[in-house]
mmCIF file of C-alpha atoms in Angstrom:
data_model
loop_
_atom_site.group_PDB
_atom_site.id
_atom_site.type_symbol
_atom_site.label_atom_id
_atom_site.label_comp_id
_atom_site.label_asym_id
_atom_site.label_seq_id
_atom_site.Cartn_x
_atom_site.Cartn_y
_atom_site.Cartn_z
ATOM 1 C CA UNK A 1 90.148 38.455 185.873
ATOM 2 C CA UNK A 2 92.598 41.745 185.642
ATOM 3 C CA UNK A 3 93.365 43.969 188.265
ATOM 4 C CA UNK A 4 91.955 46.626 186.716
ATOM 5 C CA UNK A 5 88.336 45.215 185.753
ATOM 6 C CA UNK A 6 87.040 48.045 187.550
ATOM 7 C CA UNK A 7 87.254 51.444 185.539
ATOM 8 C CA UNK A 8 87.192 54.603 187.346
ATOM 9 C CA UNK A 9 88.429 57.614 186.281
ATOM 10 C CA UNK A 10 91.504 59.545 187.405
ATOM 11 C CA UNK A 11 90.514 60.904 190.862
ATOM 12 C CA UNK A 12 91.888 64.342 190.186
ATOM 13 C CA UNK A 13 89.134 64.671 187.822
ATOM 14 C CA UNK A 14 85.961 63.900 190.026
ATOM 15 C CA UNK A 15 85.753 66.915 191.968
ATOM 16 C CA UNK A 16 84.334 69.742 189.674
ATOM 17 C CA UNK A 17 82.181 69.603 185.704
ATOM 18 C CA UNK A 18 85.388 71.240 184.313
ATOM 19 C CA UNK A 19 87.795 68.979 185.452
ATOM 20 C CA UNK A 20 85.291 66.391 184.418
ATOM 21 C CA UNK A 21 84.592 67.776 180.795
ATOM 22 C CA UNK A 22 88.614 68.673 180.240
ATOM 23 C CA UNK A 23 89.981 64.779 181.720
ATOM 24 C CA UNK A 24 87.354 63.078 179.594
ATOM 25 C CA UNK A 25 87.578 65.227 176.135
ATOM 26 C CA UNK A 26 91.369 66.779 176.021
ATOM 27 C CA UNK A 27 93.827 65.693 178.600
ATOM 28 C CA UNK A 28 95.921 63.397 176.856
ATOM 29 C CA UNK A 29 94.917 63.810 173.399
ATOM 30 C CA UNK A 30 97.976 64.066 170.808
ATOM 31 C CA UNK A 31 98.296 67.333 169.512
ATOM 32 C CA UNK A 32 100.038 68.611 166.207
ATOM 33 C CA UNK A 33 97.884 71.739 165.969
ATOM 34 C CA UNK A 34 99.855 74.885 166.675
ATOM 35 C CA UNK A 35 96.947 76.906 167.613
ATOM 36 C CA UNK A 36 96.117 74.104 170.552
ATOM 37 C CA UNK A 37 99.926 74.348 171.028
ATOM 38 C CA UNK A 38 99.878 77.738 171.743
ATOM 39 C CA UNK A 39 96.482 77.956 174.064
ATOM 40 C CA UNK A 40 97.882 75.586 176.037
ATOM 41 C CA UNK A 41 101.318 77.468 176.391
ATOM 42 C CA UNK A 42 98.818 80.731 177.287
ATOM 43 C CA UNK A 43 97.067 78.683 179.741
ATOM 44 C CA UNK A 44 99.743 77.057 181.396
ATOM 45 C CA UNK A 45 102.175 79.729 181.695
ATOM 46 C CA UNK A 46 99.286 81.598 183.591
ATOM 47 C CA UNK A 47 98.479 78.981 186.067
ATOM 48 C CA UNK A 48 101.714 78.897 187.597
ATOM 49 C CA UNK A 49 101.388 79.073 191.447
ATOM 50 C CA UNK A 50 97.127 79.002 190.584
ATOM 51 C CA UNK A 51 95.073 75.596 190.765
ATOM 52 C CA UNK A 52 94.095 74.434 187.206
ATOM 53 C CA UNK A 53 90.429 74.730 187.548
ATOM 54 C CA UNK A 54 91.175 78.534 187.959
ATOM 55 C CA UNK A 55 92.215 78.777 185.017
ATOM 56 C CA UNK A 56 89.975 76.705 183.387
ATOM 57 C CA UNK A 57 87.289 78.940 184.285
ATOM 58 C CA UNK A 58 88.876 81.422 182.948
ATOM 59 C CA UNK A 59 89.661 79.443 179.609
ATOM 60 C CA UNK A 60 86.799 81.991 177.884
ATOM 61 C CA UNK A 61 88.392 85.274 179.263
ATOM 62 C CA UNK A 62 91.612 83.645 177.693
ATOM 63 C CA UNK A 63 90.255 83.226 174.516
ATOM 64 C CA UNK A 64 88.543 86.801 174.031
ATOM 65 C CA UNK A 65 91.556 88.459 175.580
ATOM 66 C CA UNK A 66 94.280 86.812 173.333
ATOM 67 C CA UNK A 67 92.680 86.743 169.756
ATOM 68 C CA UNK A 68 91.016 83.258 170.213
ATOM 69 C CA UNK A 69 94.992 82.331 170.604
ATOM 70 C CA UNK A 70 96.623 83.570 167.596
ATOM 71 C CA UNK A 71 100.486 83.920 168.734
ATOM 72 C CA UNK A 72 100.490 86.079 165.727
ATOM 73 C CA UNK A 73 97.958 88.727 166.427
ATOM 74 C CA UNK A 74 99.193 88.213 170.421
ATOM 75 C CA UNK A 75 102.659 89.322 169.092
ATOM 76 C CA UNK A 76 101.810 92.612 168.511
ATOM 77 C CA UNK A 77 99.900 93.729 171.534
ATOM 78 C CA UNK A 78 101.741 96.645 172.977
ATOM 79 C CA UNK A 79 101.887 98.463 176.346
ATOM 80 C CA UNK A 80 98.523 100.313 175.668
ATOM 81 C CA UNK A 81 97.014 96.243 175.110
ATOM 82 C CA UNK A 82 98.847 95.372 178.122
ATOM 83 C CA UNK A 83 96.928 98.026 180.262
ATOM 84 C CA UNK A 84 93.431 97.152 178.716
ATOM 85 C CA UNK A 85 94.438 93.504 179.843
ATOM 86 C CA UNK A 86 95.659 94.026 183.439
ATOM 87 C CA UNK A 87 92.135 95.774 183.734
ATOM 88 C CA UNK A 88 90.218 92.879 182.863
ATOM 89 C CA UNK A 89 88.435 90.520 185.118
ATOM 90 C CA UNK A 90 87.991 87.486 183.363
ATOM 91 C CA UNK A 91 91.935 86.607 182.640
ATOM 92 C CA UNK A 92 94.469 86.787 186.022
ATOM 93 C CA UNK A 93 95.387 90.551 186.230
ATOM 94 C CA UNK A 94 99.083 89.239 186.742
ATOM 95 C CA UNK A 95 100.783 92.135 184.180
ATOM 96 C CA UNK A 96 104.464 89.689 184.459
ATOM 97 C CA UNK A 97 101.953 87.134 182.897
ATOM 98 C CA UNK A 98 100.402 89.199 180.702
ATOM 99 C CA UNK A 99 103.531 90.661 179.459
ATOM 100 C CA UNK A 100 104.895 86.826 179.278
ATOM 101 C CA UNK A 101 102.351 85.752 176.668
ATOM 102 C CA UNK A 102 102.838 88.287 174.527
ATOM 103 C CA UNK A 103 106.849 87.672 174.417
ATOM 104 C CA UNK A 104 106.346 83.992 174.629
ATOM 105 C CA UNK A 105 103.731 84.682 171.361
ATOM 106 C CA UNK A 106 106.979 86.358 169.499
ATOM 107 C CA UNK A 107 109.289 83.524 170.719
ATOM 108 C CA UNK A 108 106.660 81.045 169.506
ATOM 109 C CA UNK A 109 106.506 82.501 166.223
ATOM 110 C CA UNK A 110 110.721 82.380 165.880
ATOM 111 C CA UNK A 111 110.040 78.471 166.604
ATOM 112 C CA UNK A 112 107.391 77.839 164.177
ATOM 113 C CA UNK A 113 109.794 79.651 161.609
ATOM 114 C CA UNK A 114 112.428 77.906 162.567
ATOM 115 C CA UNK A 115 111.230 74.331 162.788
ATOM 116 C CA UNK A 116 108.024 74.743 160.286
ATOM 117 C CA UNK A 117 105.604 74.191 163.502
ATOM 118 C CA UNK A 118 106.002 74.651 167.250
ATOM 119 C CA UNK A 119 104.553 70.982 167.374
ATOM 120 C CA UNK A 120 106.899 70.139 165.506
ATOM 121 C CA UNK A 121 109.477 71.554 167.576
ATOM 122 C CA UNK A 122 107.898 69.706 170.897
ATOM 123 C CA UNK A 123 107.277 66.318 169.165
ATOM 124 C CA UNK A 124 111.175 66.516 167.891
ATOM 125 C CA UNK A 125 112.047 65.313 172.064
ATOM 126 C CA UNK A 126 109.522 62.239 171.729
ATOM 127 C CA UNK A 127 110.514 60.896 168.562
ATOM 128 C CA UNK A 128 107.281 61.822 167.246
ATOM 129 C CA UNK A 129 105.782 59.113 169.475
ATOM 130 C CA UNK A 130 104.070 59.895 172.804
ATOM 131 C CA UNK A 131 104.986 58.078 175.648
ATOM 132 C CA UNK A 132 102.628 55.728 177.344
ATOM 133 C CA UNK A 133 102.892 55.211 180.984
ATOM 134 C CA UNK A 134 101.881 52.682 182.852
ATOM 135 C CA UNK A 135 100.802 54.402 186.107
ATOM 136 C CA UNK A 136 98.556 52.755 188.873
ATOM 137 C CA UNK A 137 98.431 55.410 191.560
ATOM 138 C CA UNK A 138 98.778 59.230 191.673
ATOM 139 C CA UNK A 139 101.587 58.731 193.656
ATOM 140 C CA UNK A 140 103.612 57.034 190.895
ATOM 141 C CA UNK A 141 103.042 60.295 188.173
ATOM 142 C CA UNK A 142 105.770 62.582 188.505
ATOM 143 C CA UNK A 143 106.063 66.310 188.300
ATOM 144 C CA UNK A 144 108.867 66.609 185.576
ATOM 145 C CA UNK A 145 110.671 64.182 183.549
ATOM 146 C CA UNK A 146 113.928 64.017 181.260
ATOM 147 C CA UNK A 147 111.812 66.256 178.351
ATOM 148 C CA UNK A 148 110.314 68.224 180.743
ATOM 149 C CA UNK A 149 114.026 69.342 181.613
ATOM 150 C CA UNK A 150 115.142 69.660 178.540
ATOM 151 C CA UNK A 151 112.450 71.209 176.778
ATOM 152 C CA UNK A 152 111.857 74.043 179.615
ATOM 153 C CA UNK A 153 115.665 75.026 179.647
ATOM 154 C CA UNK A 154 115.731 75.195 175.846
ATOM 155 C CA UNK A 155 112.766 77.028 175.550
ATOM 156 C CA UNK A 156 114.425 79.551 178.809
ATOM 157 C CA UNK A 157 117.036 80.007 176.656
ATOM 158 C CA UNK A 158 114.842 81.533 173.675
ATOM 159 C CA UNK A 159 113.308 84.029 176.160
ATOM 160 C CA UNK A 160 110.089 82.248 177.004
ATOM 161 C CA UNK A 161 109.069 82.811 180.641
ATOM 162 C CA UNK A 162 106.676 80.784 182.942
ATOM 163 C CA UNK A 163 107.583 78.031 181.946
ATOM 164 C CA UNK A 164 109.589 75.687 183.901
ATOM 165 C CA UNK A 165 109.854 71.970 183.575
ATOM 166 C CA UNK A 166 106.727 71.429 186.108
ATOM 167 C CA UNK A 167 104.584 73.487 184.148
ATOM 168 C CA UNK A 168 106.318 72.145 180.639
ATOM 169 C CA UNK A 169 105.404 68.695 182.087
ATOM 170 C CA UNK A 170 101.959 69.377 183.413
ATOM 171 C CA UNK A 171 101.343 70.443 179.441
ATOM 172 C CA UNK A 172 103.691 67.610 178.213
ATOM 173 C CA UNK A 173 100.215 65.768 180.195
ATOM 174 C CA UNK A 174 97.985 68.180 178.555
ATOM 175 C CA UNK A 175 98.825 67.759 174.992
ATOM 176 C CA UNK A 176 99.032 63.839 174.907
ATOM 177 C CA UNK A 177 102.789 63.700 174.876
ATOM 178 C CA UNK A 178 102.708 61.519 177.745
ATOM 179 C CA UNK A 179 99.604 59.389 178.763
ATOM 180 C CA UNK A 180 99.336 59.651 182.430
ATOM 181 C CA UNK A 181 96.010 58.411 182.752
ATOM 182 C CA UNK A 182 96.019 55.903 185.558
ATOM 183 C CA UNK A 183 95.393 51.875 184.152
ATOM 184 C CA UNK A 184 92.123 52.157 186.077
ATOM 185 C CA UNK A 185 90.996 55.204 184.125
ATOM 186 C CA UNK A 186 89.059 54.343 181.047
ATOM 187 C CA UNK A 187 90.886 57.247 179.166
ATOM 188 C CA UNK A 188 94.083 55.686 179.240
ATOM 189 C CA UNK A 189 93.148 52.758 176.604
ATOM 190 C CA UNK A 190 91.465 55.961 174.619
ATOM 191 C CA UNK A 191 94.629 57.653 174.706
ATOM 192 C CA UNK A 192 97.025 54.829 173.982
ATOM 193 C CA UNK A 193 94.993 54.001 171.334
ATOM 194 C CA UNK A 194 95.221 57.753 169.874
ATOM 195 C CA UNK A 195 98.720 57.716 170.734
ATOM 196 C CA UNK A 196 99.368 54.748 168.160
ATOM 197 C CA UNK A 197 97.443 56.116 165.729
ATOM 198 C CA UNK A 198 98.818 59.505 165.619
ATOM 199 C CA UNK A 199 101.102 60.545 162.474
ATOM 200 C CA UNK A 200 101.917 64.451 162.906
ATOM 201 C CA UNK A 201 101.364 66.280 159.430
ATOM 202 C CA UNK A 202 105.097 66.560 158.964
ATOM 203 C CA UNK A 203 105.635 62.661 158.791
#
C-alpha cells in the first residue's frame, strides 16, 4: 500500500466553487494557446497584492472589458478606453493596472512577432517540457523558481509591468509549466499525464 492511497485534493482549492471549478479544470494544464497566454498574463498582472479568488470573480468583467483577451485589439485602447475602464465595476479600478495591460498587450505582441508565439517564447525556458514536481505538502511549493527569475527580469526588461517572478511563477502554476499539484491530489497524475503528452504546435 502507497502513501498516497488516499486522494484529496490540493487544500487551497476546498474553500470556495471557483477555486474548486479552476484547480480541477485549468490549473496545471499545458498551454500553447496565445490567447490563454495572454488572459492569464491580464489576470495575473491584476491580482498582484489581491487574493486569487478576487480575481476570479472578476474573470467575466475581464473578459468583456479586454476584448475577450485579444492583446491585439487591447493594444490600441487609448486614454479615453482607459477612463471608461477605471469607471467600471466589474474589473479592479486600479488605472496603473489598467494602463499595464494595455502596454503589456503591445509588449506581448513584439514577442509573438519576435518568437512566432508568446508560448513559444515561455516554453523556450522549459525545454518545451513542463516540469513535474513531486510535492507532498504546501509547505514544500515555492513562490519563485530559477524561470520564474529569469523569465520576469527578461520580460521587465521589454517594458512589461506587474509582473515579477512571484506572480510569473504563480502563472508558471497556472499554465501547466510546472505541476504543483500535491502527490495526494488526484490532478497531479492528470497533469503529469498531460504534461507527457503535450507537443506545442511549433515542434
Amino acid at each position: 500500500m502507497g502513501v498516497y492511497t488516499v486522494k484529496e485534493p490540493c487544500p487551497w482549492c476546498t474553500a470556495t466553487p471557483e477555486y474548486v471549478k479552476y484547480h480541477d479544470e485549468e490549473w496545471g494544464v499545458p498551454s500553447d494557446d496565445d490567447r490563454i497566454h495572454f488572459e492569464f498574463l491580464v489576470l495575473e498582472s491584476a491580482q498582484a497584492g489581491l487574493s486569487w479568488l478576487t480575481i476570479l470573480k472578476k474573470r467575466e468583467g475581464y473578459r468583456k472589458a479586454f476584448a475577450n483577451f485579444n492583446p491585439t485589439k487591447v493594444a490600441t485602447f487609448d486614454d479615453q478606453m482607459v477612463e471608461i475602464l477605471k469607471a467600471n465595476p466589474d474589473i479592479v479600478r486600479n488605472r496603473l493596472k489598467i494602463e499595464s495591460t494595455i502596454t503589456n498587450a503591445r509588449h506581448f505582441l513584439a514577442i509573438q512577432q519576435e518568437f512566432g508565439s508568446f508560448a513559444r517564447y515561455m516554453w523556450s525556458y522549459f525545454d518545451d517540457k513542463p516540469i513535474q514536481n513531486k510535492w507532498k505538502t504546501m509547505a514544500e511549493v515555492p513562490a519563485t523558481s530559477k524561470e520564474s527569475d529569469q523569465i520576469s527580469k527578461d520580460l521587465k526588461k521589454r517594458g512589461f509591468k506587474f509582473f515579477g517572478s512571484t506572480i510569473c511563477y504563480a502563472n508558471l502554476q497556472a499554465l501547466g509549466f510546472v505541476n504543483d499539484h500535491l502527490l495526494s491530489c488526484p490532478r497531479n497524475k492528470t497533469c503529469a499525464d498531460l504534461g507527457k503528452q503535450f507537443r506545442p504546435h511549433w515542434l
